Amino acid sequence: MSYLERAEFQLAEMELLTSMFPTQEELEITDQLALAELRAYVEGSDSTDSPPPSRPQFLIKQKLDTASIERTDVILSCAYPSEYPSVLPEITVRCAGLSRTQQTQLHTDLNAYLMENCQGEVCVLSAVNWVKDNLQLFINKRLSAALVPKKESASSQPQEVFSRLWIYSHHIYNKTKRKNILEWSKELALSGFSMPGKPGIVCVEGPQSACEEFWSR
């Protein structure tokens, strides 16, 4: 993969992240000059040019609801090496609900997941989704040593959890696939939107069980 091809992947992912996290409270680009240089290189450079020396760096900020702690603040600090996506990005996760040891273990597990599943592909969004899916496990490990589990009454009923599901696809062009997306979301009473093209994006939201059923299809 050439320098220019890697830069094109980096810029496409940055534009995708900007559309998904449109406010500075969600996505903070800490080096605007590096992003501007990357865009100028992609849009106007000769493919034989060397990539710009600066590296795009940004923060993705999430407020996640977990079963044990409400509105947990999680920050993913990301930086693109010039060889990305041929190599993994530099990602650091910060969460006040985790001890230093647990954050180290989270980084180890996250890098192992990305190495196994995303090598050679843009993967920041995959990292965000992995953290969302696995953060509760790490918080539980910290709380289990200090908290005594409460017994729930037999009559208590689990509450339905509201969920938002982002599906990032390499591309969505097929008319049948787009028709299925609309029909399934209507059938499962889910709201959201889809963006055909390359890459393709689908966002659905509603009851967690319905989102999981949509994903399984």
Short mmCIF file of C-alpha atoms in Angstrom, two decimals, residues 72-166:
data_model
loop_
_atom_site.label_atom_id
_atom_site.label_comp_id
_atom_site.label_asym_id
_atom_site.label_seq_id
_atom_site.Cartn_x
_atom_site.Cartn_y
_atom_site.Cartn_z
CA THR A 72 -19.28 6.82 32.89
CA ASP A 73 -16.93 9.18 31.04
CA VAL A 74 -14.63 7.36 28.63
CA ILE A 75 -12.02 9.07 26.44
CA LEU A 76 -10.16 7.38 23.60
CA SER A 77 -7.00 9.28 22.68
CA CYS A 78 -6.02 8.36 19.11
CA ALA A 79 -3.05 9.09 16.85
CA TYR A 80 -2.36 7.89 13.31
CA PRO A 81 1.11 6.57 12.51
CA SER A 82 2.06 7.45 8.92
CA GLU A 83 1.82 3.72 8.06
CA TYR A 84 -1.78 3.38 9.32
CA PRO A 85 -3.84 1.32 8.44
CA SER A 86 -0.97 -1.03 7.57
CA VAL A 87 -0.14 -0.81 11.28
CA LEU A 88 -2.48 -0.27 14.21
CA PRO A 89 -3.25 3.25 15.42
CA GLU A 90 -2.05 4.44 18.80
CA ILE A 91 -5.09 4.34 21.10
CA THR A 92 -5.17 5.10 24.81
CA VAL A 93 -8.38 4.65 26.83
CA ARG A 94 -9.01 6.75 29.93
CA CYS A 95 -11.85 5.97 32.34
CA ALA A 96 -12.15 7.16 35.95
CA GLY A 97 -14.11 4.00 36.78
CA LEU A 98 -11.06 1.79 36.21
CA SER A 99 -7.88 1.33 38.20
CA ARG A 100 -4.51 1.74 36.51
CA THR A 101 -4.04 -2.03 36.42
CA GLN A 102 -7.43 -2.52 34.77
CA GLN A 103 -6.74 0.18 32.18
CA THR A 104 -3.49 -1.58 31.32
CA GLN A 105 -5.36 -4.87 30.90
CA LEU A 106 -8.04 -3.13 28.82
CA HIS A 107 -5.36 -1.77 26.48
CA THR A 108 -3.78 -5.21 26.18
CA ASP A 109 -7.12 -6.86 25.34
CA LEU A 110 -8.11 -4.08 22.93
CA ASN A 111 -4.83 -4.28 21.01
CA ALA A 112 -5.14 -8.07 20.83
CA TYR A 113 -8.66 -7.72 19.40
CA LEU A 114 -7.58 -5.14 16.81
CA MET A 115 -4.52 -7.17 15.86
CA GLU A 116 -6.65 -10.26 15.26
CA ASN A 117 -9.63 -8.65 13.54
CA CYS A 118 -8.60 -5.33 11.98
CA GLN A 119 -5.01 -5.61 10.79
CA GLY A 120 -4.64 -3.65 7.55
CA GLU A 121 -8.02 -1.91 7.89
CA VAL A 122 -9.20 1.34 9.46
CA CYS A 123 -10.27 0.38 12.96
CA VAL A 124 -10.88 3.36 15.26
CA LEU A 125 -14.65 2.84 15.11
CA SER A 126 -14.14 -0.86 15.86
CA ALA A 127 -12.07 0.15 18.90
CA VAL A 128 -14.84 2.47 20.14
CA ASN A 129 -17.44 -0.28 19.79
CA TRP A 130 -15.18 -2.83 21.52
CA VAL A 131 -14.73 -0.51 24.50
CA LYS A 132 -18.49 0.05 24.69
CA ASP A 133 -19.11 -3.71 24.66
CA ASN A 134 -16.41 -4.65 27.18
CA LEU A 135 -16.12 -1.75 29.63
CA GLN A 136 -18.76 -3.21 31.95
CA LEU A 137 -16.65 -6.34 32.47
CA PHE A 138 -13.68 -4.32 33.71
CA ILE A 139 -15.83 -2.13 35.98
CA ASN A 140 -17.43 -5.23 37.49
CA LYS A 141 -14.01 -6.62 38.38
CA ARG A 142 -13.18 -3.49 40.34
CA LEU A 143 -16.50 -3.30 42.18
CA SER A 144 -16.73 -7.00 43.00
CA ALA A 145 -13.97 -6.71 45.61
CA ALA A 146 -15.75 -3.91 47.50
CA LEU A 147 -19.46 -4.45 46.96
CA VAL A 148 -21.67 -7.27 48.19
CA PRO A 149 -24.09 -8.35 45.46
CA LYS A 150 -27.67 -7.45 46.22
CA LYS A 151 -30.26 -10.20 45.99
CA GLU A 152 -33.04 -9.37 43.62
CA SER A 153 -36.57 -10.37 44.49
CA ALA A 154 -38.08 -13.13 42.43
CA SER A 155 -40.83 -10.79 41.31
CA SER A 156 -38.50 -8.14 39.91
CA GLN A 157 -38.66 -7.81 36.15
CA PRO A 158 -35.69 -6.73 34.01
CA GLN A 159 -36.16 -3.36 32.37
CA GLU A 160 -35.80 -3.06 28.63
CA VAL A 161 -32.58 -1.23 27.74
CA PHE A 162 -32.53 1.39 24.99
CA SER A 163 -29.69 0.79 22.54
CA ARG A 164 -28.12 2.44 19.50
CA LEU A 165 -26.31 0.22 17.03
CA TRP A 166 -23.79 1.51 14.49
#
